[in-house]
Short mmCIF file of C-alpha atoms in Angstrom, two decimals:
data_model
loop_
_atom_site.label_atom_id
_atom_site.label_comp_id
_atom_site.label_asym_id
_atom_site.label_seq_id
_atom_site.Cartn_x
_atom_site.Cartn_y
_atom_site.Cartn_z
CA MET A 146 113.49 133.11 106.72
CA ALA A 147 110.75 130.59 105.95
CA ARG A 148 111.31 127.05 107.12
CA LYS A 149 112.38 124.57 104.49
CA LEU A 150 109.45 122.44 103.41
CA ARG A 151 109.45 118.77 104.39
CA LEU A 152 109.65 116.43 101.41
CA GLU A 153 106.61 114.13 101.59
CA PHE A 154 105.10 111.64 99.17
CA PRO A 155 103.41 108.23 99.55
CA GLY A 156 105.97 105.48 100.11
CA ALA A 157 108.79 107.82 101.14
CA ILE A 158 111.46 106.44 103.48
CA TYR A 159 113.30 108.64 105.97
CA HIS A 160 116.18 108.71 108.40
CA VAL A 161 114.75 110.85 111.22
CA ILE A 162 116.88 112.31 114.02
CA ASN A 163 116.21 114.63 116.93
CA ARG A 164 117.88 115.54 120.21
CA GLY A 165 116.84 116.72 123.63
CA ASN A 166 116.72 120.49 124.03
CA TYR A 167 120.22 121.87 124.69
CA ARG A 168 121.42 118.29 124.17
CA SER A 169 119.90 117.38 127.53
CA SER A 170 119.69 113.75 128.66
CA LEU A 171 116.02 113.47 127.79
CA PHE A 172 116.04 109.66 127.79
CA LYS A 173 118.46 109.13 130.66
CA THR A 174 116.23 106.63 132.49
CA ASP A 175 114.75 103.39 131.21
CA ALA A 176 111.31 104.73 132.10
CA ALA A 177 111.80 107.71 129.77
CA LYS A 178 113.06 105.45 126.98
CA ALA A 179 110.09 103.12 127.45
CA ALA A 180 107.65 106.05 127.38
CA PHE A 181 109.11 107.31 124.10
CA GLU A 182 109.06 103.81 122.62
CA ASN A 183 105.37 103.51 123.51
CA CYS A 184 104.63 106.84 121.82
CA LEU A 185 106.61 105.77 118.77
CA PHE A 186 104.70 102.50 118.49
CA ASP A 187 101.38 104.32 118.92
CA THR A 188 102.40 106.69 116.13
CA CYS A 189 103.24 103.81 113.80
CA LYS A 190 99.82 102.24 114.40
CA LYS A 191 97.93 105.51 114.00
CA SER A 192 99.84 106.71 110.95
CA GLY A 193 100.32 103.41 109.15
CA TRP A 194 104.11 103.72 109.28
CA VAL A 195 106.46 100.83 108.61
CA LEU A 196 109.33 101.03 111.08
CA ARG A 197 112.55 99.65 109.59
CA ALA A 198 114.91 100.46 112.48
CA PHE A 199 115.09 102.67 115.57
CA VAL A 200 117.27 103.38 118.57
CA ILE A 201 116.66 105.55 121.62
CA MET A 202 119.88 106.94 123.08
CA GLU A 203 120.34 109.06 126.19
CA ASN A 204 119.86 112.43 124.52
CA HIS A 205 118.58 111.66 121.00
CA PHE A 206 116.79 109.13 118.81
CA HIS A 207 117.11 107.74 115.29
CA LEU A 208 114.33 106.25 113.15
CA ALA A 209 114.32 104.58 109.74
CA VAL A 210 110.66 104.85 108.83
CA GLU A 211 108.62 104.22 105.69
CA THR A 212 105.45 106.26 105.18
CA PRO A 213 103.02 104.53 102.79
CA GLN A 214 100.53 107.36 103.29
CA GLY A 215 102.97 110.24 102.81
CA ASN A 216 102.39 111.55 106.34
CA LEU A 217 105.76 112.04 108.04
CA VAL A 218 104.96 115.56 109.23
CA SER A 219 101.63 114.81 110.89
CA GLY A 220 103.02 111.63 112.44
CA MET A 221 106.10 113.36 113.86
CA GLN A 222 103.97 116.20 115.21
CA TRP A 223 101.82 113.69 117.08
CA LEU A 224 104.83 111.69 118.32
CA GLN A 225 106.81 114.60 119.71
CA SER A 226 103.90 116.61 121.09
CA THR A 227 102.29 113.58 122.75
CA PHE A 228 105.55 112.51 124.36
CA ALA A 229 106.25 116.08 125.51
CA ASN A 230 102.79 116.39 127.06
CA ARG A 231 103.12 113.08 128.87
CA PHE A 232 106.68 113.83 129.99
CA ASN A 233 105.86 117.31 131.30
CA LYS A 234 102.64 116.19 132.97
CA LEU A 235 104.44 113.39 134.82
CA ARG A 236 107.14 115.74 136.08
CA GLY A 237 105.02 118.84 136.53
CA GLU A 238 107.19 120.76 134.08
CA ARG A 239 106.67 122.97 131.03
CA GLY A 240 108.65 123.87 127.95
CA HIS A 241 110.17 122.34 124.85
CA LEU A 242 111.79 118.94 125.13
CA PHE A 243 113.41 118.64 121.72
CA GLN A 244 116.13 120.64 120.02
CA GLY A 245 114.16 122.54 117.40
CA ARG A 246 112.97 120.77 114.26
CA TYR A 247 113.74 117.14 113.74
CA LYS A 248 116.04 116.25 110.85
CA SER A 249 114.62 114.02 108.13
CA LEU A 250 116.64 112.68 105.21
CA VAL A 251 114.84 110.92 102.35
CA VAL A 252 116.35 107.45 101.87
CA GLU A 253 116.51 105.29 98.76
CA ALA A 254 115.24 101.71 99.18
CA GLY A 255 117.91 99.05 98.89
CA SER A 256 121.52 99.47 99.96
CA ALA A 257 121.07 103.04 101.26
CA LEU A 258 118.24 101.98 103.56
CA GLY A 259 120.26 98.96 104.67
CA GLN A 260 123.20 101.20 105.60
CA VAL A 261 120.94 103.48 107.62
CA CYS A 262 119.53 100.48 109.51
CA HIS A 263 123.02 99.11 110.28
CA TYR A 264 124.17 102.55 111.36
CA ILE A 265 121.18 102.94 113.70
CA HIS A 266 121.76 99.52 115.24
CA LEU A 267 125.44 100.32 115.89
CA ASN A 268 124.71 103.63 117.68
CA PRO A 269 125.03 102.17 121.22
CA VAL A 270 128.41 100.64 120.25
CA ARG A 271 129.79 103.88 118.80
CA ALA A 272 128.61 105.73 121.91
CA GLY A 273 130.47 103.28 124.14
CA LEU A 274 127.33 102.10 125.93
CA VAL A 275 127.83 98.43 125.10
CA PRO A 276 130.49 96.39 123.28
CA VAL A 277 129.32 94.91 120.01
CA GLN A 278 129.19 91.43 121.56
CA ARG A 279 126.52 92.67 124.00
CA LEU A 280 124.57 94.72 121.48
CA PRO A 281 121.56 92.33 121.66
CA GLU A 282 121.21 93.37 125.32
CA TYR A 283 120.59 97.03 124.49
CA ARG A 284 116.85 97.11 125.12
CA TYR A 285 115.61 100.26 123.38
CA SER A 286 116.49 99.45 119.80
CA SER A 287 114.94 97.54 116.93
CA TYR A 288 117.95 95.23 117.13
CA TRP A 289 116.67 93.92 120.47
CA TYR A 290 113.36 93.03 118.82
CA LEU A 291 115.14 91.12 116.08
CA ARG A 292 116.00 88.39 118.58
CA ASN A 293 112.66 88.70 120.36
CA PRO A 294 110.21 88.14 117.50
CA LYS A 295 107.26 87.28 119.76
CA GLN A 296 107.40 90.81 121.17
CA ARG A 297 108.03 92.45 117.81
CA PRO A 298 105.06 94.61 116.68
CA GLU A 299 103.64 93.99 113.22
CA PHE A 300 104.75 97.36 111.86
CA LEU A 301 108.41 96.74 112.83
CA GLN A 302 109.63 95.03 109.66
CA MET A 303 113.38 94.57 109.51
CA GLU A 304 113.88 92.76 106.21
CA PRO A 305 115.95 95.59 104.64
CA ALA A 306 118.66 95.31 107.30
CA LEU A 307 118.89 91.56 106.86
CA ILE A 308 118.66 91.55 103.07
CA GLU A 309 121.30 94.25 102.67
CA ALA A 310 123.67 92.45 105.04
CA GLY A 311 123.95 89.57 102.59
CA GLY A 312 120.48 88.27 101.80
CA LEU A 313 119.91 87.02 105.35
CA VAL A 314 116.63 85.49 106.51
CA ASP A 315 114.54 86.49 109.51
CA GLU A 316 115.23 83.42 111.62
CA PRO A 317 117.90 82.35 114.16
CA ARG A 318 120.64 81.58 111.64
CA GLY A 319 120.02 84.91 109.93
CA TRP A 320 120.10 86.77 113.26
CA THR A 321 123.43 85.19 114.15
CA ALA A 322 124.90 86.05 110.75
CA TYR A 323 123.66 89.64 111.12
CA GLN A 324 125.36 89.94 114.51
CA HIS A 325 128.63 88.82 112.91
CA TYR A 326 128.09 91.38 110.15
CA LEU A 327 127.58 94.21 112.66
CA ALA A 328 130.66 93.06 114.59
CA TRP A 329 132.67 93.34 111.38
CA GLN A 330 131.25 96.79 110.71
CA ALA A 331 132.09 97.95 114.23
CA GLU A 332 135.68 96.71 113.92
CA ASN A 333 136.59 97.33 110.28
CA GLY A 334 133.57 98.60 108.35
CA PRO A 335 132.71 102.23 107.52
CA LEU A 336 129.54 102.18 109.61
CA GLY A 337 131.57 101.57 112.73
CA LYS A 338 133.58 104.75 112.27
CA ASN A 339 132.62 108.22 113.42
CA ARG A 340 132.72 109.48 109.83
CA ALA A 341 129.56 107.46 109.18
CA TYR A 342 127.68 109.82 111.48
CA VAL A 343 128.39 112.68 109.11
CA SER A 344 127.59 110.84 105.89
CA LEU A 345 124.32 109.29 107.08
CA SER A 346 123.02 112.19 109.17
CA GLN A 347 123.60 115.21 106.92
CA GLY A 348 122.18 116.48 103.66
CA TRP A 349 118.64 116.03 102.41
CA ALA A 350 118.67 112.58 100.78
CA LEU A 351 120.62 109.32 101.04
CA GLY A 352 121.07 107.22 97.94
CA SER A 353 122.40 107.27 94.43
CA ALA A 354 122.76 110.38 92.29
CA GLY A 355 120.01 109.02 90.05
CA PHE A 356 117.69 108.66 93.03
CA LYS A 357 118.24 112.28 94.08
CA GLN A 358 117.73 113.55 90.55
CA GLN A 359 114.55 111.51 90.31
CA LEU A 360 113.25 112.99 93.55
CA LEU A 361 113.64 116.48 92.14
CA LYS A 362 112.26 115.58 88.73
CA GLU A 363 109.35 113.23 89.39
CA GLY A 364 107.02 115.06 91.71
CA ALA A 365 109.05 115.39 94.91
CA ALA A 366 110.23 118.94 94.31
CA ASP A 367 109.12 121.53 96.84
CA VAL A 368 106.20 122.83 94.76
CA GLU A 369 104.72 119.38 94.26
CA ALA A 370 105.37 118.42 97.87
CA ARG A 371 103.48 121.53 98.96
CA ALA A 372 100.55 120.59 96.72
CA TRP A 373 100.50 117.10 98.19
CA ASP A 374 100.70 118.33 101.75
CA SER A 375 98.00 121.00 101.45
CA VAL A 376 95.50 119.35 99.12
CA GLY A 377 96.17 115.76 98.17
CA ALA A 378 97.29 114.57 101.60
CA ARG A 379 94.27 116.10 103.33
CA GLU A 380 91.79 114.54 100.92
CA VAL A 381 93.47 111.13 100.99
CA ARG A 382 93.71 111.22 104.78
CA GLN A 383 90.03 112.03 105.19
CA GLY A 384 89.17 109.32 102.69
CA ARG A 385 90.97 106.80 104.89
CA TRP A 386 89.10 108.10 107.92
CA ARG A 387 85.75 107.68 106.19
CA GLN A 388 86.63 104.13 105.16
CA ALA A 389 87.76 103.24 108.69
CA LEU A 390 84.57 104.77 110.11
CA ALA A 391 82.36 102.78 107.75
CA GLU A 392 84.16 99.55 108.64
CA ALA A 393 83.82 100.24 112.37
CA LEU A 394 80.11 101.04 112.08
CA LYS A 395 79.51 97.67 110.41
CA ARG A 396 80.53 96.03 113.70
CA ILE A 397 78.05 97.97 115.82
CA PRO A 398 74.59 96.36 116.16
CA GLU A 399 71.79 98.49 114.72
CA LYS A 400 69.92 98.40 118.01
CA SER A 401 72.91 99.96 119.78
CA ARG A 402 72.99 102.75 117.20
CA GLU A 403 69.43 103.87 117.95
CA SER A 404 70.65 106.28 120.63
CA LYS A 405 71.36 109.76 119.22
CA MET A 406 72.94 111.16 122.40
CA LYS A 407 76.30 112.84 121.92
CA SER A 408 77.80 110.49 124.49
CA ALA A 409 76.02 107.36 123.24
CA PRO A 410 78.17 104.30 124.04
CA TRP A 411 78.36 103.25 120.40
CA LYS A 412 79.67 106.68 119.38
CA VAL A 413 82.31 106.63 122.10
CA ALA A 414 83.33 103.09 121.14
CA VAL A 415 83.76 104.00 117.47
CA ALA A 416 85.60 107.23 118.28
CA ALA A 417 87.99 105.45 120.65
CA HIS A 418 88.72 102.74 118.09
CA LEU A 419 89.48 105.22 115.32
CA ARG A 420 91.67 107.31 117.60
CA GLU A 421 93.72 104.21 118.44
CA THR A 422 94.07 102.90 114.91
CA THR A 423 94.23 106.02 112.69
CA ASP A 424 95.47 109.61 112.82
CA VAL A 425 91.91 110.95 112.75
CA SER A 426 91.25 114.27 114.49
CA ASN A 427 88.78 114.71 117.34
CA SER A 428 87.04 117.55 115.50
CA TRP A 429 86.40 115.34 112.45
CA LEU A 430 84.99 112.59 114.68
CA ALA A 431 82.76 115.10 116.47
CA GLU A 432 81.32 116.24 113.15
CA GLN A 433 80.84 112.78 111.65
CA LEU A 434 79.34 111.20 114.80
CA ASP A 435 77.43 114.29 115.95
CA MET A 436 79.32 114.42 119.24
CA GLY A 437 79.43 118.19 119.65
CA SER A 438 83.07 119.23 119.72
CA GLY A 439 86.54 117.73 119.59
CA ILE A 440 86.98 118.48 123.28
CA TYR A 441 83.82 116.48 124.04
CA VAL A 442 85.16 113.52 122.03
CA SER A 443 88.48 113.63 123.89
CA LYS A 444 86.70 113.78 127.24
CA HIS A 445 84.57 110.68 126.65
CA ILE A 446 87.42 108.65 125.17
CA GLY A 447 89.34 109.44 128.37
CA LEU A 448 86.41 108.31 130.50
CA LEU A 449 86.16 105.08 128.51
CA LYS A 450 89.73 104.19 129.43
CA LYS A 451 88.96 104.62 133.12
CA HIS A 452 85.54 102.97 133.38
CA ALA A 453 84.37 99.75 131.75
CA GLY A 454 80.82 99.72 130.43
CA GLN A 455 78.68 99.28 127.34
CA ALA A 456 81.03 101.39 125.22
CA THR A 457 83.95 99.16 126.22
CA GLU A 458 82.05 96.04 125.18
CA LEU A 459 81.03 97.60 121.87
CA LYS A 460 84.62 98.61 121.20
CA LYS A 461 85.69 94.98 121.55
CA ARG A 462 83.35 94.09 118.70
CA ILE A 463 85.13 96.35 116.29
CA VAL A 464 87.67 94.44 114.29
CA LYS A 465 90.80 96.38 113.50
CA VAL A 466 90.95 96.95 109.75
CA LYS A 467 94.44 96.76 108.30
CA SER A 468 95.21 99.47 105.77
CA LYS A 469 95.60 98.14 102.25
CA ALA A 470 98.12 100.90 101.70
CA ARG A 471 100.57 99.46 104.22
CA LEU A 472 103.79 98.44 102.56
CA GLY A 473 106.85 96.66 103.75
CA ARG A 474 106.53 92.91 103.42
CA ALA A 475 109.77 91.28 102.39
CA GLU A 476 108.51 90.38 98.94
CA ASN A 477 107.34 93.95 98.30
CA PHE A 478 110.67 95.34 99.43
CA THR A 479 112.58 92.97 97.16
CA ALA A 480 110.35 93.83 94.21
CA ARG A 481 110.80 97.57 94.71
CA LYS A 482 114.59 97.21 94.63
CA SER A 483 114.35 96.45 90.93
CA ALA A 484 111.75 99.15 90.26
CA PRO A 485 113.39 102.52 90.97
CA GLY A 486 110.56 104.69 89.60
CA LEU A 487 108.77 106.89 92.11
CA ARG A 488 105.07 107.51 92.19
CA ARG A 489 104.13 111.04 91.29
CA THR A 490 102.86 113.23 94.04
CA PRO A 491 99.03 113.43 93.72
CA ARG A 492 97.75 116.93 93.10
CA ASN A 493 94.00 116.64 93.16
CA SER A 494 93.26 113.30 94.80
#
């Protein structure tokens, strides 16, 4: 039987879940949790994701993630494969780490997304790892970052959780009120009960009946999703890569670009920058920068990380360009709550 196609379109929001293979304690140690968190954050930066909530438990993880570029599949492939490679290399092991395919439920913006965020934040309480009063101490969760804003990455934007808990603001008084709200949920609310696990972790979409009907009607049906994934997504993705490449090249002095060698420092610097800030492939970089092959690109980016030199200095000159497609500011989220229409899945662009 063919695998069910992932539903992807620009601006889609998901509740993503996966477990360790055979329900193993994949994230039993803090070091393993930290390693997965690092991979997750790298994925958000490379893929332009907006992370709304996350939690890393002992044998599974939950994400509430918004994908302005319609690229859940490619981002999750990079996240899970990169973490698996790092994990296995560190321990000298081989084999699959995760329990088959990850589960991804499309989520409606507004109250449905808020519920998913609250549910994710309460996972350590439902699992008996910490009492709700000590929930801020659970390190590997977006809830920890709520009270540590100086360490919060730019792509971790938690306005939906606060707004849907009563129009709270992202400041100390709002954080305190949100903690009281979660305490109420844990004690008396539906999200504190085990039944919430079933309702927010099963099915294919979370939201109103109108939202689900709209998904099927307005360009998110399987046929349109396939067209987006195979044609539109590829063209849009490569368009972003070309734009990022052009912006990076503007920061490289013309004199430095005189060298045509495959391993020229300016080429390595540009390649390393794009690999850090986009989901560009090594083979595409090799073709655009005349660096031979994708393997050659990977090799020299690895050498750059180990040895400082001209390429390192050139890389520092490149200013990170923020994607105009990135969504998620509080005002945008509030505006979208009153605009339920979905963008159609592009077919030819």
